[in-house]
mmCIF file of C-alpha atoms in Angstrom:
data_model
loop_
_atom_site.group_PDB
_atom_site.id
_atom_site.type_symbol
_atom_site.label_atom_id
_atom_site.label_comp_id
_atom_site.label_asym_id
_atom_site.label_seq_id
_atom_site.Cartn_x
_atom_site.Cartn_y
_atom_site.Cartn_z
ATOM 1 C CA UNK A 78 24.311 7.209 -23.904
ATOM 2 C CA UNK A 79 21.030 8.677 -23.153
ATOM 3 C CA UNK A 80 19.813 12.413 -23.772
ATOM 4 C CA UNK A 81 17.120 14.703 -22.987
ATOM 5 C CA UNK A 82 15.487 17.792 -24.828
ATOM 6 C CA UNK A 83 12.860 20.051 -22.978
ATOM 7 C CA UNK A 84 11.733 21.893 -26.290
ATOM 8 C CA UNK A 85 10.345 25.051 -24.515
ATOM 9 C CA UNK A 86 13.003 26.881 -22.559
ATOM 10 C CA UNK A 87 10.078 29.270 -20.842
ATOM 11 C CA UNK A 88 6.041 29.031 -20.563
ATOM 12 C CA UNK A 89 4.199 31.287 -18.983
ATOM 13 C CA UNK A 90 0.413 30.565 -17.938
ATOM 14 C CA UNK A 91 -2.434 31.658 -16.502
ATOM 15 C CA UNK A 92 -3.518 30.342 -13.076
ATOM 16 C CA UNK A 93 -5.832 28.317 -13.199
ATOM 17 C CA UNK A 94 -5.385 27.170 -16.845
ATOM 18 C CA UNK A 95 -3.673 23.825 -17.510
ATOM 19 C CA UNK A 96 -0.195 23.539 -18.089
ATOM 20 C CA UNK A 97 1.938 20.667 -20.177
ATOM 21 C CA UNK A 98 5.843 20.806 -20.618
ATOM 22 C CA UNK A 99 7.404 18.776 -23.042
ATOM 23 C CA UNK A 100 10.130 16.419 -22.761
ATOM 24 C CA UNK A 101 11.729 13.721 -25.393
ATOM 25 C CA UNK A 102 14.542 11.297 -24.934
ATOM 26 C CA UNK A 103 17.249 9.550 -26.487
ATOM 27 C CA UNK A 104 17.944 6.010 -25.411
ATOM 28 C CA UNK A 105 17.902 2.898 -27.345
ATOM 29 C CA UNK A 106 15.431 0.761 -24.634
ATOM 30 C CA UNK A 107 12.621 2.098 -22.155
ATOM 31 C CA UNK A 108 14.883 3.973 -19.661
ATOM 32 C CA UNK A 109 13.992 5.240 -16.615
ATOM 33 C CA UNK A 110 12.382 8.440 -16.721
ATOM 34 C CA UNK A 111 12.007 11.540 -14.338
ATOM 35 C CA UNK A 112 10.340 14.671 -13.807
ATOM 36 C CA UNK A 113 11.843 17.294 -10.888
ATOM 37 C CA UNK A 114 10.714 20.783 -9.866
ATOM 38 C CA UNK A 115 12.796 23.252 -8.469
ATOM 39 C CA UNK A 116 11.563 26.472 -6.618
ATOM 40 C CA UNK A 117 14.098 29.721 -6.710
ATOM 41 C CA UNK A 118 17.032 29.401 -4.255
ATOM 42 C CA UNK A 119 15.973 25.961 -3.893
ATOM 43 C CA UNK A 120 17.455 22.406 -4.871
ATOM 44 C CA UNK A 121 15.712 19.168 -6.962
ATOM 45 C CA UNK A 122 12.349 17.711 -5.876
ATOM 46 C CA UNK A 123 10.821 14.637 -7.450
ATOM 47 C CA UNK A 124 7.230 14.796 -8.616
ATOM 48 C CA UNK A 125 7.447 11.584 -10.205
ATOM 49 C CA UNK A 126 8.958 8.390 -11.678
ATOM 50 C CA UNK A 127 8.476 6.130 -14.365
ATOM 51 C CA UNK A 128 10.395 2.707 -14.388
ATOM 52 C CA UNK A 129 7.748 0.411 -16.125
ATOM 53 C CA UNK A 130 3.848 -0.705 -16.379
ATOM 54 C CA UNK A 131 1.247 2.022 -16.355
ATOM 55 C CA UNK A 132 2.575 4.502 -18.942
ATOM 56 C CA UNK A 133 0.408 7.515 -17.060
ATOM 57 C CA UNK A 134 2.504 8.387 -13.924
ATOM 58 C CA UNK A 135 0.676 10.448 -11.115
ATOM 59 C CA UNK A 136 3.231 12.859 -8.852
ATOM 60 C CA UNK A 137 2.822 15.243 -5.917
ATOM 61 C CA UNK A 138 1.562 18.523 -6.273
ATOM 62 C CA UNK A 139 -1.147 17.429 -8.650
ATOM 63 C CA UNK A 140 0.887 16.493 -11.705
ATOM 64 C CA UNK A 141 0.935 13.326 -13.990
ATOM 65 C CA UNK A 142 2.845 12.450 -17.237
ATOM 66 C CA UNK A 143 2.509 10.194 -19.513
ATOM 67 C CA UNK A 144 5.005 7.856 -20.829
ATOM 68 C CA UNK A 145 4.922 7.310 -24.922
ATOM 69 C CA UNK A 146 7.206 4.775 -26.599
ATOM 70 C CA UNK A 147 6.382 5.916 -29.813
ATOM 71 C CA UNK A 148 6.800 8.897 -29.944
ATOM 72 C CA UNK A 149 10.148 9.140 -27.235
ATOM 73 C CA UNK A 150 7.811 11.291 -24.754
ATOM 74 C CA UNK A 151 7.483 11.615 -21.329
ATOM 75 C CA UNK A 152 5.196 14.799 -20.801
ATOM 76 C CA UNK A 153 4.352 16.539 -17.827
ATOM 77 C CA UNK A 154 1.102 17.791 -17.001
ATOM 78 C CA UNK A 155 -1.089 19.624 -14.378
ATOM 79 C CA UNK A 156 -4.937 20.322 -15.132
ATOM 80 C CA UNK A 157 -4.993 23.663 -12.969
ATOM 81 C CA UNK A 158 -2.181 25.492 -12.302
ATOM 82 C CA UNK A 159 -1.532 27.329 -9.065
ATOM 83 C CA UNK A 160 0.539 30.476 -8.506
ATOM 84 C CA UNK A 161 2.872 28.119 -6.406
ATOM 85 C CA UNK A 162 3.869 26.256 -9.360
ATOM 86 C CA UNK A 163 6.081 28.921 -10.643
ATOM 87 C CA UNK A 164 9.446 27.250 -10.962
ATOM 88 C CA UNK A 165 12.025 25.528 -12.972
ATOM 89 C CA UNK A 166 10.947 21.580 -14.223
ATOM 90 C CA UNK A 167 14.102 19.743 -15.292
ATOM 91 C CA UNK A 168 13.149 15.883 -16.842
ATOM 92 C CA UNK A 169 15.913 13.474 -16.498
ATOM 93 C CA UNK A 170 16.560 9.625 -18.090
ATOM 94 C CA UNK A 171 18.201 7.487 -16.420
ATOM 95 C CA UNK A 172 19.690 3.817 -18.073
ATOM 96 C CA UNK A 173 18.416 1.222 -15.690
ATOM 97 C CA UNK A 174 21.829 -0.671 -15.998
ATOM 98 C CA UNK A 175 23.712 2.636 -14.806
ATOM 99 C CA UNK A 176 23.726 4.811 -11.916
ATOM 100 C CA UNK A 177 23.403 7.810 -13.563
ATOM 101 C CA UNK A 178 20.906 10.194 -14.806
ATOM 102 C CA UNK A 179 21.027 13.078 -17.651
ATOM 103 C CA UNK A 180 18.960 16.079 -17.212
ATOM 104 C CA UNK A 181 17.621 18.133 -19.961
ATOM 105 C CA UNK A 182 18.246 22.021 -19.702
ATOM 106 C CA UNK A 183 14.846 22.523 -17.724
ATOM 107 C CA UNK A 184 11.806 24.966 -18.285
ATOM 108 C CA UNK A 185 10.848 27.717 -16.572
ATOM 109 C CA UNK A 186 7.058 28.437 -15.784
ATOM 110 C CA UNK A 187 5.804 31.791 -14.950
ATOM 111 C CA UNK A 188 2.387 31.912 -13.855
ATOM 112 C CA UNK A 189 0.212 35.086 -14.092
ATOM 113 C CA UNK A 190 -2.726 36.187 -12.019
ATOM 114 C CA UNK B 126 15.956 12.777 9.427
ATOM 115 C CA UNK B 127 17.917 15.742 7.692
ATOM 116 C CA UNK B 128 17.951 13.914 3.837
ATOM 117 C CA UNK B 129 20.768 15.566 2.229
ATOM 118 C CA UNK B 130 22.619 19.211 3.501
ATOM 119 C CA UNK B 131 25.556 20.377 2.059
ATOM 120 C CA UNK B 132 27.603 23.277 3.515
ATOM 121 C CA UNK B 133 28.426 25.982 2.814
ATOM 122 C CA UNK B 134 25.447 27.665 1.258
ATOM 123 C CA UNK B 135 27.327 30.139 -0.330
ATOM 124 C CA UNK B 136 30.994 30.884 -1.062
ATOM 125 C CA UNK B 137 32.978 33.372 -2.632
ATOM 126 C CA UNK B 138 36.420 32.464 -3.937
ATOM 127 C CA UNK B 139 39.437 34.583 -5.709
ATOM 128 C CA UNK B 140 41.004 33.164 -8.739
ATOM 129 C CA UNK B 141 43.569 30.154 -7.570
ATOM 130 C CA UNK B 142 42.067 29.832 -3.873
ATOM 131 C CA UNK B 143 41.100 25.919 -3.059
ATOM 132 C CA UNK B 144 38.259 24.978 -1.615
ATOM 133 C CA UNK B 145 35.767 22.285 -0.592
ATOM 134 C CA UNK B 146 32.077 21.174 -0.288
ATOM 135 C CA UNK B 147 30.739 19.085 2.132
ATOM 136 C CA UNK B 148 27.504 16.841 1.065
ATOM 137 C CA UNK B 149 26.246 14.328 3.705
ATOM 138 C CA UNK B 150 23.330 12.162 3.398
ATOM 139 C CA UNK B 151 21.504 10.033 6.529
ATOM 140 C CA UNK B 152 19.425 7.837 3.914
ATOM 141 C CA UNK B 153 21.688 5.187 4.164
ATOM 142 C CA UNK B 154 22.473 5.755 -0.197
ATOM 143 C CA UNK B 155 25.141 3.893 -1.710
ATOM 144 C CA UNK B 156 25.379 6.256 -4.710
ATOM 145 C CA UNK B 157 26.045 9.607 -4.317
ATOM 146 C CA UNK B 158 26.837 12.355 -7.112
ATOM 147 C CA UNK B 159 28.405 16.249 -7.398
ATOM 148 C CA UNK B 160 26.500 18.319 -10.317
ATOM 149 C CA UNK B 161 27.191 21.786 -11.244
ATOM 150 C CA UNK B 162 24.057 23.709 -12.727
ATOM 151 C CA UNK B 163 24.686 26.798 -15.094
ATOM 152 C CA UNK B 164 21.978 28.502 -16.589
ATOM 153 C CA UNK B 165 20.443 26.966 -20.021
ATOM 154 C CA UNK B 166 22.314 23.855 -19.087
ATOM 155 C CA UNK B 167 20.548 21.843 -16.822
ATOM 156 C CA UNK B 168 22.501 20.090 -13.995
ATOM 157 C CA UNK B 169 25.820 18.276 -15.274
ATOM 158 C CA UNK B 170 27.160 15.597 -13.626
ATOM 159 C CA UNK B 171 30.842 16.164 -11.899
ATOM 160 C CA UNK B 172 31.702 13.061 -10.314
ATOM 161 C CA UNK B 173 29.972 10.879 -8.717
ATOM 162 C CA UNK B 174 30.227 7.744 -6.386
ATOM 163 C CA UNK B 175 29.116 4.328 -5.918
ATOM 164 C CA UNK B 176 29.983 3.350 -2.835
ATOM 165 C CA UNK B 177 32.656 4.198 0.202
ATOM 166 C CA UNK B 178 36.075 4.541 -0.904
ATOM 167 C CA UNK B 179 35.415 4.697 -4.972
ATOM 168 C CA UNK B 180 34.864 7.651 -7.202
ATOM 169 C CA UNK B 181 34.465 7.937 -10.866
ATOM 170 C CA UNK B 182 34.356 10.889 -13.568
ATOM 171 C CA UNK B 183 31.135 12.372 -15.067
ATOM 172 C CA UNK B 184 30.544 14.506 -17.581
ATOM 173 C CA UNK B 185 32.806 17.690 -16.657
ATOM 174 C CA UNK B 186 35.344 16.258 -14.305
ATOM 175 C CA UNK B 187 38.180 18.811 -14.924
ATOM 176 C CA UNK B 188 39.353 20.956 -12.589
ATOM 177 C CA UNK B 189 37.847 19.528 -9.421
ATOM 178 C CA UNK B 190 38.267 16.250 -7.633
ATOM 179 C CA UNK B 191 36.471 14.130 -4.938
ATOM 180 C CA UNK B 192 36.871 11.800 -1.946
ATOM 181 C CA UNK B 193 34.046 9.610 -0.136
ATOM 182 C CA UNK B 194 36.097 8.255 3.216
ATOM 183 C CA UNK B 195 32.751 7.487 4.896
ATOM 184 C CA UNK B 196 29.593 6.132 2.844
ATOM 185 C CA UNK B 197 27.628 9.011 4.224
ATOM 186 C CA UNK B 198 29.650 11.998 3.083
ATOM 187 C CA UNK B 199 31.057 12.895 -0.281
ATOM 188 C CA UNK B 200 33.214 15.703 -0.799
ATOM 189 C CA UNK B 201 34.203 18.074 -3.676
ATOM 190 C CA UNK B 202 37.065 19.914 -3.884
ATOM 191 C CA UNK B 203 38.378 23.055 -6.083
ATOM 192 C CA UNK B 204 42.289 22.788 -5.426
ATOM 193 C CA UNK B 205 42.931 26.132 -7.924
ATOM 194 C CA UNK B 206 39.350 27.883 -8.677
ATOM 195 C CA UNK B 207 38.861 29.814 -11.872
ATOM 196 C CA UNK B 208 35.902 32.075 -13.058
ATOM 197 C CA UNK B 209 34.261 29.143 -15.259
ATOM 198 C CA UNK B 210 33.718 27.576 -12.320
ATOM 199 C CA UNK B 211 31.172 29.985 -11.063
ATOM 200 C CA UNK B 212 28.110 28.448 -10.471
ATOM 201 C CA UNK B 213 25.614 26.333 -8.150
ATOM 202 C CA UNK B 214 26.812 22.578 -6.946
ATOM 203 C CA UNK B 215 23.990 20.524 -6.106
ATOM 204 C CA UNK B 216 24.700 17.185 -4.528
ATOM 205 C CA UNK B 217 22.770 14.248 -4.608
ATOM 206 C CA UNK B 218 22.404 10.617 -3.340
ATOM 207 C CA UNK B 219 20.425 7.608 -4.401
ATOM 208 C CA UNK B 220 19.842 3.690 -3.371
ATOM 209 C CA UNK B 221 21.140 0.755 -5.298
ATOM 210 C CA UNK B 222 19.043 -2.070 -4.153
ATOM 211 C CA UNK B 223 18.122 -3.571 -6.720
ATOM 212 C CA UNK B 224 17.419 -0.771 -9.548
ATOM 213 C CA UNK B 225 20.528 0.971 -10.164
ATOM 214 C CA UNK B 226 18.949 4.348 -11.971
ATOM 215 C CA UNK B 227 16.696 4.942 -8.668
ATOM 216 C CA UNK B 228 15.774 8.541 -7.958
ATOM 217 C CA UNK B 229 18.067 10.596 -6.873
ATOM 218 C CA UNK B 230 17.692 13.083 -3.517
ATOM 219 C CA UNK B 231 19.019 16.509 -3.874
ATOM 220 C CA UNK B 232 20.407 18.943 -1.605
ATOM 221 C CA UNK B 233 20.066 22.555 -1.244
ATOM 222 C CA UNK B 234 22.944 23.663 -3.761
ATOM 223 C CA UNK B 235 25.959 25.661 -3.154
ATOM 224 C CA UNK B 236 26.204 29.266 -4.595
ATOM 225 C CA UNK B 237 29.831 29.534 -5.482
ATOM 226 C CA UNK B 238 31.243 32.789 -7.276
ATOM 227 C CA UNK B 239 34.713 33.008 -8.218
ATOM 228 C CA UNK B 240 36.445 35.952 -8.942
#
């Protein structure tokens, strides 16, 4: 079964300075892979998806990640950070011969003025 | 097109009431799924479903159970609630085409608090 660790349980960071949360799987193949924001009070929201080919993903909202084999990685990224971005990111991997997906225990970002 | 609502928003319970949670879905998903999120534990999966009529266990089945009569509604229901079941249920649905592991489309959660 797959598995997913978000090393940093909280960031904080300046707007305006770029931002990168970490995420590494567990999974014996390329799964597929998942980044999702969620606002306070709010549920899920995909920013983006990686299933196969270009191994740098581009979302909504101004975010990419980048897919690396190697090293188990699916990182998420966002050059400039707005005050809007303060929420919760949760990464998730998903078998492609399975229905399900496991989330890792998510990330909070606070974002200062 | 609404995506997928679940009701009630929020819900207080005593110790040993029942209740249940309505998720519905107008995307047309095959797969649909119950998750409970607790803080510092991501969102674990209940039960989930992959099409009408069948059901199977996730990760933390115990202590709740689930029915899916019509492909666009899944329900969840608490038939004795306890404290450790205190938390937010998000549900979710997803397409099975021809990728299984598709995205999945959350609702807006359910705030439950049992006491």
């Amino acid at each position: 079964a797959q598995s997913v660790t978000q090393p940093d349980i909280h960031i904080t960071v300046s707007e305006g300075a770029s931002l990168e949360l970490r995420c590494n799987y567990s999974y014996g193949a390329t799964p597929y892979l998942f980044w999702y924001v969620q606002s306070p009070g709010q549920g899920l929201q995909l920013l983006l998806k990686y299933f196969s080919g270009d191994t740098l993903v581009q979302g909504i909202k101004g975010f990419e990640a980048e897919f690396k084999r190697s090293q188990s990685s699916f990182n998420l990224r966002k050059p400039s950070v707005h005050w809007s971005d303060a929420a919760e990111y949760f990464c998730a991997v998903g078998d492609p011969n399975d229905y399900k997906l496991s989330f890792g225990a998510g990330t909070t970002v606070t974002v200062r003025a | 097109n609404a995506g997928v609502t679940q009701t009630p928003k929020f819900r207080v319970l005593k110790t040993g009431q029942s209740m249940t949670l309505l998720c519905a879905q107008d995307m047309n998903h095959e797969y649909m799924y119950w998750y409970r999120q607790d803080p510092g534990m991501g969102l674990r999966l209940i039960h989930y479903s992959v099409g009408e009529g069948t059901t199977a266990k996730g990760e933390v089945p115990d202590g709740y159970n689930v029915s899916r009569l019509k492909k666009q509604n899944f329900l969840l229901g608490l038939e004795s609630a306890a404290p450790s079941q205190t938390s937010v249920y998000f549900c979710a649905s997803s397409y099975s085409h021809d990728r299984p592991a598709r995205e999945q489309y959350f609702g807006p959660g359910t705030r439950l608090t049992v006491t």
